[in-house]
Coordinates of C-alpha atoms in Angstrom, one line a residue:
Chain A
X1 CA 23.8 4.9 -22.2
X2 CA 20.8 4.9 -19.1
X3 CA 17.9 3.6 -20.8
X4 CA 14.4 4.6 -18.4
X5 CA 10.6 3.5 -19.1
X6 CA 8.1 6.2 -17.8
X7 CA 4.5 5.7 -18.4
X8 CA 2.4 8.7 -16.8
X9 CA 0.2 7.1 -14.9
X10 CA -2.1 10.3 -14.8
X11 CA -1.7 13.0 -16.7
X12 CA 0.3 14.6 -13.4
X13 CA 2.7 11.7 -11.9
X14 CA 4.2 8.9 -13.6
X15 CA 6.7 6.1 -12.2
X16 CA 10.0 5.7 -14.4
X17 CA 12.4 2.3 -14.4
X18 CA 16.1 1.8 -15.3
X19 CA 15.5 -0.8 -18.5
X20 CA 18.4 -2.7 -19.9
X21 CA 16.7 -3.8 -22.9
X22 CA 13.0 -4.4 -24.4
X23 CA 12.5 -7.9 -25.1
X24 CA 9.6 -7.9 -26.7
X25 CA 7.2 -4.7 -28.8
X26 CA 4.4 -5.5 -31.1
X27 CA 1.3 -4.0 -32.0
X28 CA -2.0 -7.4 -31.3
X29 CA -5.1 -6.6 -33.1
X30 CA -6.1 -5.3 -29.3
X31 CA -3.5 -3.2 -28.3
X32 CA 0.3 -2.2 -28.3
X33 CA 2.4 -4.8 -26.5
X34 CA 5.7 -5.0 -24.5
X35 CA 7.9 -7.0 -22.5
X36 CA 10.7 -4.7 -21.1
X37 CA 14.1 -5.9 -18.8
X38 CA 13.2 -4.1 -15.7
X39 CA 16.3 -3.7 -13.2
X40 CA 13.8 -2.9 -9.9
X41 CA 11.3 -4.7 -10.5
X42 CA 12.6 -7.3 -12.8
X43 CA 10.8 -8.4 -16.2
X44 CA 7.8 -6.6 -16.8
X45 CA 4.5 -6.4 -19.6
X46 CA 3.7 -3.4 -20.4
X47 CA -0.1 -2.9 -22.8
X48 CA -0.5 0.2 -24.4
X49 CA 1.7 2.2 -22.1
X50 CA 0.8 0.6 -18.9
X51 CA 2.4 -1.8 -16.5
X52 CA 0.2 -4.4 -16.6
X53 CA 2.6 -7.0 -14.6
X54 CA 6.1 -7.2 -12.7
X55 CA 8.2 -10.4 -11.8
X56 CA 9.4 -8.6 -8.5
X57 CA 5.9 -7.4 -7.8
X58 CA 3.2 -10.0 -9.2
X59 CA 2.4 -12.0 -6.3
X60 CA 0.6 -9.5 -4.6
X61 CA -2.4 -8.6 -7.1
X62 CA -2.3 -12.0 -8.1
X63 CA -3.0 -13.9 -4.6
X64 CA -5.1 -11.2 -4.0
X65 CA -7.2 -11.3 -6.4
X66 CA -7.7 -15.1 -6.8
X67 CA -7.1 -16.1 -3.0
X68 CA -9.8 -13.8 -1.5
X69 CA -12.4 -15.3 -3.2
X70 CA -11.6 -18.7 -3.3
X71 CA -11.2 -18.9 0.6
X72 CA -14.9 -18.0 0.6
X73 CA -16.4 -20.1 -1.4
X74 CA -16.6 -23.3 0.6
X75 CA -16.2 -25.9 -2.9
X76 CA -14.6 -23.1 -6.2
X77 CA -14.3 -25.9 -8.4
X78 CA -15.0 -24.5 -11.9
X79 CA -13.3 -21.0 -12.1
X80 CA -12.7 -18.7 -14.5
X81 CA -11.3 -15.5 -15.9
X82 CA -11.5 -13.1 -17.4
X83 CA -8.5 -10.8 -19.2
X84 CA -5.1 -11.7 -17.2
X85 CA -3.7 -13.3 -20.3
X86 CA -0.1 -13.1 -18.2
X87 CA -1.5 -15.8 -16.5
X88 CA -0.4 -15.2 -13.2
X89 CA -4.0 -15.0 -11.8
X90 CA -4.8 -18.5 -13.2
X91 CA -1.4 -20.0 -11.4
X92 CA -2.5 -18.9 -8.1
X93 CA -6.3 -20.4 -9.3
X94 CA -4.6 -23.9 -9.5
X95 CA -3.1 -23.7 -6.1
X96 CA -6.1 -23.9 -4.3
X97 CA -6.9 -28.2 -3.8
X98 CA -10.6 -28.0 -4.3
X99 CA -10.4 -26.3 -7.7
X100 CA -10.8 -28.9 -10.7
X101 CA -11.0 -26.5 -13.7
X102 CA -10.0 -23.3 -14.3
X103 CA -10.4 -21.0 -17.6
X104 CA -9.4 -18.7 -19.3
X105 CA -11.3 -16.5 -21.2
X106 CA -8.4 -13.8 -22.8
X107 CA -9.4 -11.9 -26.4
X108 CA -5.7 -11.4 -27.0
X109 CA -4.3 -14.6 -28.0
X110 CA -1.1 -12.4 -28.3
X111 CA -1.0 -11.8 -24.5
X112 CA -0.5 -15.6 -23.3
X113 CA 2.0 -16.3 -26.0
X114 CA 4.0 -13.6 -24.9
X115 CA 3.5 -14.2 -21.8
X116 CA 4.7 -17.6 -21.8
X117 CA 7.8 -16.8 -23.7
X118 CA 8.8 -13.9 -21.8
X119 CA 7.4 -14.5 -18.7
X120 CA 7.6 -17.9 -17.9
X121 CA 7.7 -17.6 -14.2
X122 CA 4.0 -15.9 -14.4
X123 CA 2.6 -17.6 -17.0
X124 CA 3.5 -21.1 -16.0
X125 CA -0.1 -22.7 -15.6
X126 CA -1.1 -21.9 -18.5
X127 CA 2.0 -24.7 -20.3
X128 CA 0.5 -28.1 -20.1
X129 CA -1.8 -27.7 -16.7
X130 CA -4.5 -30.4 -16.3
X131 CA -6.4 -28.3 -14.6
X132 CA -6.5 -25.0 -17.1
X133 CA -8.6 -24.7 -20.5
X134 CA -7.7 -21.6 -22.2
X135 CA -10.0 -19.7 -24.4
X136 CA -8.9 -16.6 -26.5
X137 CA -12.1 -15.0 -26.9
X138 CA -14.2 -12.2 -25.7
X139 CA -15.2 -12.5 -22.1
X140 CA -18.4 -10.4 -22.5
X141 CA -19.4 -13.0 -24.9
X142 CA -18.1 -15.9 -22.8
X143 CA -20.4 -14.7 -20.2
X144 CA -23.6 -14.3 -21.9
X145 CA -23.4 -18.5 -23.1
X146 CA -22.6 -19.9 -20.0
X147 CA -25.3 -19.3 -17.6
X148 CA -24.9 -20.6 -13.9
X149 CA -21.6 -22.8 -15.1
X150 CA -19.2 -21.0 -12.4
X151 CA -18.2 -21.1 -8.4
X152 CA -16.1 -18.3 -9.2
X153 CA -15.7 -15.4 -11.6
X154 CA -12.6 -13.0 -12.0
X155 CA -12.6 -9.9 -14.1
X156 CA -9.0 -9.6 -14.3
X157 CA -9.1 -7.1 -17.0
X158 CA -7.0 -3.7 -18.4
X159 CA -8.0 -0.3 -16.8
X160 CA -11.6 1.0 -18.1
X161 CA -10.4 2.6 -21.4
X162 CA -10.7 1.0 -25.0
X163 CA -12.3 -2.1 -25.3
X164 CA -11.8 -2.8 -21.5
X165 CA -14.9 -0.3 -20.8
X166 CA -17.5 -3.1 -20.6
X167 CA -16.1 -5.3 -18.4
X168 CA -16.6 -2.3 -16.0
X169 CA -20.8 -1.9 -16.7
X170 CA -24.0 -2.9 -14.8
X171 CA -25.1 -5.2 -18.1
X172 CA -21.2 -6.7 -17.8
X173 CA -21.9 -7.3 -14.0
X174 CA -25.1 -8.9 -14.5
X175 CA -24.3 -11.1 -16.9
X176 CA -21.4 -12.6 -14.9
X177 CA -23.8 -12.6 -11.9
X178 CA -25.9 -15.1 -14.7
X179 CA -22.7 -17.0 -15.7
X180 CA -22.5 -18.0 -12.0
X181 CA -23.9 -20.9 -9.9
X182 CA -26.3 -19.8 -7.3
X183 CA -24.4 -19.1 -4.7
X184 CA -21.6 -18.3 -6.8
X185 CA -18.9 -15.6 -6.4
X186 CA -16.9 -12.3 -8.4
X187 CA -13.9 -9.9 -8.4
X188 CA -12.5 -7.4 -10.1
X189 CA -10.0 -5.1 -10.1
X190 CA -11.2 -1.7 -9.3
X191 CA -8.4 0.3 -9.8
X192 CA -6.5 3.3 -7.1
X193 CA -8.5 4.5 -3.9
X194 CA -6.3 7.8 -5.3
X195 CA -6.1 8.1 -8.5
X196 CA -9.5 6.8 -9.4
X197 CA -12.2 6.9 -6.8
X198 CA -15.5 7.0 -9.6
X199 CA -14.3 3.6 -11.2
X200 CA -14.1 2.4 -7.3
X201 CA -17.7 4.0 -6.6
X202 CA -19.6 3.0 -10.0
X203 CA -18.0 -0.7 -10.1
X204 CA -19.2 -0.9 -6.2
X205 CA -22.8 0.3 -6.9
X206 CA -23.1 -1.2 -10.5
X207 CA -22.1 -5.0 -8.8
X208 CA -24.2 -4.2 -5.3
X209 CA -27.2 -3.9 -7.6
X210 CA -26.6 -7.4 -8.6
X211 CA -25.2 -9.6 -5.6
X212 CA -26.6 -9.1 -1.7
X213 CA -22.9 -9.4 -0.3
X214 CA -20.5 -6.6 -2.0
X215 CA -17.4 -5.8 -0.5
X216 CA -14.5 -4.4 -1.1
X217 CA -10.8 -4.9 -0.4
X218 CA -7.1 -3.6 -1.1
X219 CA -3.5 -4.2 -1.1
X220 CA -0.4 -2.7 -1.8
X221 CA 1.4 -3.3 -5.5
X222 CA 4.1 -1.1 -5.9
X223 CA 4.2 -0.8 -9.8
X224 CA 0.5 0.3 -9.9
X225 CA -0.6 3.8 -10.0
X226 CA -0.5 5.4 -6.3
X227 CA 0.5 1.6 -5.0
X228 CA -3.0 1.1 -3.4
X229 CA -4.9 -1.1 -5.3
X230 CA -8.9 -2.1 -5.0
X231 CA -10.5 -5.4 -5.1
X232 CA -14.5 -5.7 -5.4
X233 CA -15.8 -9.2 -4.9
X234 CA -19.2 -9.4 -5.4
X235 CA -21.2 -13.0 -3.9
X236 CA -24.8 -14.9 -3.9
X237 CA -24.7 -16.7 -0.7
X238 CA -21.0 -16.7 1.4
X239 CA -19.7 -13.2 3.0
X240 CA -15.5 -13.1 3.0
X241 CA -16.1 -11.7 6.8
X242 CA -18.2 -15.3 8.0
X243 CA -15.0 -17.4 7.1
X244 CA -13.4 -19.2 9.8
X245 CA -9.6 -18.7 10.0
X246 CA -9.4 -22.5 10.5
X247 CA -10.7 -23.2 7.2
X248 CA -8.4 -20.6 4.9
X249 CA -6.1 -22.3 2.3
X250 CA -2.6 -21.3 2.4
X251 CA -0.2 -22.5 -0.2
X252 CA 3.3 -22.3 0.6
X253 CA 4.5 -20.5 -1.6
X254 CA 2.4 -17.6 -1.3
X255 CA 4.3 -13.7 -0.6
X256 CA 1.6 -12.0 0.4
X257 CA -1.7 -14.0 1.5
X258 CA -2.3 -15.7 4.1
X259 CA -5.7 -16.2 6.7
X260 CA -4.4 -12.6 8.5
X261 CA -4.6 -10.8 5.1
X262 CA -7.8 -12.3 4.7
X263 CA -9.6 -10.1 6.7
X264 CA -6.6 -7.4 7.6
X265 CA -7.3 -6.4 3.6
X266 CA -11.0 -5.3 4.4
X267 CA -10.0 -3.1 7.3
X268 CA -10.5 -0.5 4.8
X269 CA -9.0 3.6 6.1
X270 CA -11.4 6.1 6.9
X271 CA -10.3 7.4 3.2
X272 CA -11.4 4.2 1.1
X273 CA -14.3 3.3 2.7
X274 CA -15.8 6.7 2.3
X275 CA -15.3 5.9 -1.5
X276 CA -18.4 3.2 -1.1
X277 CA -20.5 5.1 1.8
Chain B
X1 CA 7.1 24.1 -20.9
X2 CA 6.7 21.1 -18.7
X3 CA 8.2 21.0 -15.4
X4 CA 8.4 17.8 -13.6
X5 CA 10.0 16.7 -10.0
X6 CA 12.0 13.6 -10.5
X7 CA 13.2 11.3 -7.1
X8 CA 15.0 8.6 -7.5
X9 CA 14.0 5.9 -5.3
X10 CA 16.4 3.4 -5.6
X11 CA 18.9 3.8 -8.5
X12 CA 16.2 2.2 -10.3
X13 CA 13.5 3.3 -10.2
X14 CA 12.2 6.8 -9.4
X15 CA 8.8 8.7 -9.1
X16 CA 7.9 11.6 -11.2
X17 CA 5.9 14.2 -10.6
X18 CA 4.3 17.8 -13.5
X19 CA 5.2 20.5 -10.9
X20 CA 3.7 24.3 -11.5
X21 CA 6.6 25.9 -9.6
X22 CA 9.4 25.3 -7.2
X23 CA 8.5 27.8 -4.2
X24 CA 11.1 27.4 -2.1
X25 CA 14.6 26.2 -2.4
X26 CA 17.5 26.9 0.1
X27 CA 20.6 24.9 1.0
X28 CA 20.4 24.4 5.2
X29 CA 23.6 23.7 7.9
X30 CA 21.8 20.2 7.5
X31 CA 20.8 19.7 3.8
X32 CA 19.0 21.0 1.0
X33 CA 15.3 22.0 1.3
X34 CA 12.7 22.5 -1.2
X35 CA 8.7 22.9 -1.2
X36 CA 7.5 22.8 -4.7
X37 CA 3.6 22.8 -6.5
X38 CA 2.9 19.2 -7.6
X39 CA -0.7 18.9 -9.8
X40 CA -1.1 15.3 -8.8
X41 CA 0.0 15.5 -4.7
X42 CA -0.7 19.3 -3.9
X43 CA 2.7 21.3 -2.2
X44 CA 5.7 18.4 -1.0
X45 CA 8.0 19.1 0.3
X46 CA 11.9 17.7 -0.8
X47 CA 14.8 17.3 1.7
X48 CA 18.0 16.0 0.0
X49 CA 16.0 15.2 -3.6
X50 CA 14.1 12.2 -1.3
X51 CA 10.0 13.3 -0.7
X52 CA 9.6 14.0 2.8
X53 CA 5.4 14.6 2.4
X54 CA 3.0 16.0 0.0
X55 CA -0.2 18.5 0.7
X56 CA -2.7 15.2 -0.6
X57 CA -1.2 12.1 0.6
X58 CA 0.7 12.9 4.2
X59 CA -2.7 12.3 6.2
X60 CA -1.7 8.0 6.2
X61 CA 2.2 8.1 7.5
X62 CA 1.5 11.4 9.8
X63 CA -2.1 9.3 11.1
X64 CA -0.6 5.7 11.6
X65 CA 3.1 6.9 12.9
X66 CA 1.2 9.2 15.5
X67 CA -2.1 7.0 16.1
X68 CA -1.4 3.3 16.8
X69 CA 0.9 4.0 20.0
X70 CA -1.2 6.8 20.9
X71 CA -4.1 4.8 21.1
X72 CA -1.7 1.8 22.9
X73 CA -0.7 3.5 25.7
X74 CA -4.1 4.2 28.6
X75 CA -2.3 7.7 28.9
X76 CA 0.0 9.6 26.7
X77 CA 0.4 12.5 28.5
X78 CA 3.2 13.3 27.2
X79 CA 4.3 13.0 24.0
X80 CA 7.7 13.8 21.8
X81 CA 8.6 13.2 18.4
X82 CA 12.0 13.5 17.1
X83 CA 12.7 15.0 13.5
X84 CA 9.1 15.4 11.5
X85 CA 9.5 19.2 11.4
X86 CA 6.9 19.8 9.0
X87 CA 4.5 19.1 12.0
X88 CA 2.5 16.8 10.9
X89 CA 3.1 14.4 13.8
X90 CA 2.6 16.8 15.8
X91 CA -0.9 17.9 14.1
X92 CA -2.0 14.4 14.4
X93 CA -0.7 13.7 18.3
X94 CA -2.5 17.4 20.3
X95 CA -6.0 15.3 18.5
X96 CA -5.8 12.7 20.8
X97 CA -7.3 14.1 23.7
X98 CA -5.5 12.5 26.4
X99 CA -2.1 14.4 25.7
X100 CA -1.4 17.3 27.8
X101 CA 2.3 18.0 25.9
X102 CA 3.8 17.4 22.5
X103 CA 7.3 18.4 22.4
X104 CA 8.7 18.6 18.9
X105 CA 12.7 18.0 19.0
X106 CA 13.9 19.2 15.8
X107 CA 17.8 19.4 14.4
X108 CA 16.7 22.0 11.4
X109 CA 14.5 25.3 12.4
X110 CA 14.5 26.2 8.6
X111 CA 12.4 22.8 8.1
X112 CA 9.7 24.3 11.0
X113 CA 10.3 27.7 9.2
X114 CA 9.9 26.6 5.7
X115 CA 6.8 24.6 6.6
X116 CA 5.3 27.1 8.5
X117 CA 5.3 29.2 5.8
X118 CA 4.3 27.0 2.9
X119 CA 2.6 24.2 3.8
X120 CA 0.2 25.7 7.0
X121 CA -2.4 22.4 7.1
X122 CA 0.2 20.4 7.9
X123 CA 2.3 22.8 10.3
X124 CA -0.8 23.6 12.1
X125 CA 0.3 22.9 15.8
X126 CA 3.4 24.1 15.4
X127 CA 1.7 28.0 15.0
X128 CA 0.6 28.5 18.7
X129 CA -0.6 25.4 20.0
X130 CA -0.5 25.6 23.8
X131 CA 0.5 21.9 24.1
X132 CA 3.1 21.8 21.9
X133 CA 6.5 22.8 22.7
X134 CA 8.9 23.7 19.9
X135 CA 12.7 22.5 20.5
X136 CA 15.8 23.0 17.9
X137 CA 18.0 20.6 19.4
X138 CA 19.7 17.2 18.5
X139 CA 17.4 14.9 19.5
X140 CA 20.1 12.4 20.1
X141 CA 21.2 14.5 22.4
X142 CA 18.1 15.2 23.6
X143 CA 16.9 11.2 24.6
X144 CA 20.2 11.4 26.6
X145 CA 19.4 14.5 28.7
X146 CA 15.9 13.6 29.5
X147 CA 15.4 10.7 31.2
X148 CA 12.1 8.7 32.3
X149 CA 10.1 11.4 30.9
X150 CA 8.1 10.7 28.5
X151 CA 5.0 8.4 27.3
X152 CA 5.2 7.7 24.0
X153 CA 8.3 8.8 21.3
X154 CA 7.5 9.2 18.0
X155 CA 11.3 9.3 15.8
X156 CA 9.8 11.1 12.3
X157 CA 13.3 10.8 10.7
X158 CA 14.4 10.9 7.7
X159 CA 16.6 7.8 5.5
X160 CA 19.6 6.1 7.3
X161 CA 21.5 8.5 5.0
X162 CA 23.8 11.1 6.8
X163 CA 22.3 12.6 10.2
X164 CA 19.6 10.3 10.6
X165 CA 21.7 6.7 10.0
X166 CA 22.4 7.2 14.3
X167 CA 18.6 7.3 14.3
X168 CA 18.6 3.7 13.7
X169 CA 21.1 3.0 15.7
X170 CA 21.1 0.4 19.0
X171 CA 22.9 3.1 21.3
X172 CA 19.8 5.1 19.9
X173 CA 16.7 3.3 20.9
X174 CA 18.5 2.1 24.1
X175 CA 18.5 5.8 25.1
X176 CA 14.5 6.2 23.6
X177 CA 13.9 3.6 26.2
X178 CA 15.5 5.2 29.2
X179 CA 13.8 8.6 27.9
X180 CA 10.5 6.9 28.5
X181 CA 8.3 6.2 31.4
X182 CA 8.4 2.7 32.9
X183 CA 5.3 2.1 30.7
X184 CA 6.5 4.3 27.3
X185 CA 6.1 3.6 24.2
X186 CA 8.4 4.2 20.9
X187 CA 7.7 4.3 17.2
X188 CA 9.0 4.5 14.5
X189 CA 9.2 5.1 10.5
X190 CA 10.8 2.2 9.3
X191 CA 10.9 2.5 5.4
X192 CA 10.0 0.0 2.8
X193 CA 9.6 -3.9 2.4
X194 CA 10.4 -4.0 -0.4
X195 CA 13.5 -2.5 -1.0
X196 CA 15.0 -2.1 2.7
X197 CA 14.5 -4.9 4.0
X198 CA 17.2 -4.9 5.9
X199 CA 16.6 -1.4 7.4
X200 CA 13.5 -3.3 9.0
X201 CA 15.2 -6.1 9.9
X202 CA 17.8 -4.7 11.9
X203 CA 16.1 -1.7 13.2
X204 CA 13.0 -4.4 14.9
X205 CA 16.2 -6.3 16.3
X206 CA 17.7 -3.5 17.5
X207 CA 14.5 -2.1 19.5
X208 CA 14.0 -5.9 20.1
X209 CA 16.9 -6.1 22.1
X210 CA 15.4 -3.2 24.8
X211 CA 11.8 -3.8 24.7
X212 CA 9.9 -6.9 25.4
X213 CA 7.1 -6.3 22.9
X214 CA 8.0 -5.2 19.5
X215 CA 5.5 -4.8 16.6
X216 CA 5.6 -4.1 13.2
X217 CA 2.8 -2.7 10.6
X218 CA 2.5 -1.0 8.1
X219 CA 0.1 1.5 5.2
X220 CA 0.5 3.2 1.8
X221 CA 2.0 5.9 0.9
X222 CA 1.9 6.5 -2.8
X223 CA 5.1 9.2 -2.7
X224 CA 6.9 7.1 -1.0
X225 CA 9.2 4.2 -2.2
X226 CA 7.5 1.1 -3.5
X227 CA 4.2 2.5 -1.9
X228 CA 4.0 0.4 1.1
X229 CA 5.5 1.8 4.1
X230 CA 6.6 -0.2 8.0
X231 CA 6.6 1.4 11.3
X232 CA 8.4 -0.5 14.0
X233 CA 6.6 -0.1 17.4
X234 CA 8.5 -1.0 21.0
X235 CA 6.6 -0.6 24.2
X236 CA 7.7 -1.6 27.7
X237 CA 4.4 -2.8 28.9
X238 CA 1.4 -2.4 26.4
X239 CA 1.2 -4.8 23.3
X240 CA -1.1 -2.1 20.9
X241 CA -3.0 -6.3 19.8
X242 CA -4.8 -6.0 22.9
X243 CA -6.0 -2.7 23.1
X244 CA -9.8 -2.6 23.5
X245 CA -11.6 -1.8 19.9
X246 CA -13.7 0.4 21.8
X247 CA -11.6 2.2 23.7
X248 CA -9.8 3.6 20.3
X249 CA -10.3 7.6 19.9
X250 CA -10.9 8.6 16.4
X251 CA -10.9 11.7 15.7
X252 CA -13.2 12.8 13.2
X253 CA -11.0 14.4 10.6
X254 CA -9.0 11.4 10.4
X255 CA -8.5 9.9 6.8
X256 CA -6.6 6.6 7.2
X257 CA -6.4 5.5 11.0
X258 CA -9.9 4.4 12.7
X259 CA -10.4 1.0 15.4
X260 CA -10.5 -1.6 12.5
X261 CA -7.1 -0.5 11.0
X262 CA -5.4 0.1 14.0
X263 CA -5.2 -3.9 13.9
X264 CA -5.2 -4.4 10.1
X265 CA -2.0 -3.1 9.9
X266 CA -0.7 -5.4 12.3
X267 CA -1.7 -8.3 9.8
X268 CA 1.2 -8.5 7.4
X269 CA 1.5 -10.1 4.0
X270 CA 4.1 -13.3 4.1
X271 CA 6.5 -11.2 2.4
X272 CA 6.4 -8.6 5.4
X273 CA 6.3 -11.0 7.9
X274 CA 9.2 -12.8 6.9
X275 CA 11.4 -10.0 7.4
X276 CA 11.5 -9.9 11.2
X277 CA 11.1 -13.8 11.6

């Protein structure tokens, strides 16, 4: 018997993975949650039928959403992640020697619990790391209630469908701006330059209305639609391109991010650069 | 009725594309050849069940296999492509103002003819361009019979299965070396850093045995396995990283390659850099 999981990434293209079994499926108050065991990518977290992360390629997304901003800010002591209940982004954040506190604000407690159980190598920092605070609450509400508090905020959201739509809105970015300190930095995952050009364009414009420095960068994630992914960084003061190469912290365990990649990720192919012109 | 084409990119993962129809299928003396109409990627050329190129994303591969070497060589007058019967690489080569002659050496005439018929935007340079010479012959034989003749040789091969295996051999790279002039450059497509680490490692080592300068670079191609693709450049004299940014030629029609991407493509994520350590 062959079992295959197929995600229709758009109505017209999908990724299909051979699986050995489903480890977990449930319907939470927020979404349909599954962990499956794939042969190519190891264990895979799936929300509402969409691949969120896999053991084999998660390093790309998690390193790239975290380390670019952490190395742009000279002293990222207090960092917050909205979403990211699998813990991968938090795991990367606590690698950085200057981080004193990393707060995870995830709306769906079940994502956290299931990740701890089935994806411990990703969720490791959620299990007793003294720098980490896990809060099960709405990130939209959280930023409204915490003003001028964070050095770096990372928006590790799902696709802008259902509850995540507001995480791509101008109002939300304004509240993120206000939740940051005077020299704070935000990063958001902003989808595929092949399939979601409007999302990238809109996010970039909306973030740019709040932040004086707004920059788009990219990385390659095999299990994400089109395999190319973008991130948008908004900064009140520090420019990621003005960082000194010798100041960049690269943890020995990094598999993607290094001091060259920090800059190479901003060297955009024409078809990506054109989206934000 | 829904029609889907699925390529198993490895035994455990595939890409699946909704199609409207098959435009052409045939068995040539060399391979099974098909052109299908996909909704996501437009027309798609398929050889032995493997996606070779699509109208929507072909620009990445064709620009990146051609322009890096053409901009590294100060005077790439005579350029040869082995394989690449769809004509996309030749189309990019003849954009470069210093190219006087571009020779396509493709073993399977049917790939050329079918591409001209069904993929004219890709095969355009094969239809009467005065700089282009199309030769239906074995590239392995061709390089043995043409010594010291080319400024740049591009190996635009299929995967190293069947007849293409020899295009990844040390002997072949030696013959490519000898087919180049004293300051010549070669580039080969060398597969995915997620799925084909051995191919990359072996090609890099074998090319490095012949060429004093050997460098690996990467780009993102949605329809190729894992979405990340590598290219290996071997050079007798010129280093692609020593190129002056202001000397780089960027055609206005380019959708991927530009003077920043020229350098960014060599800024390798750790997991790729480690393959060739």
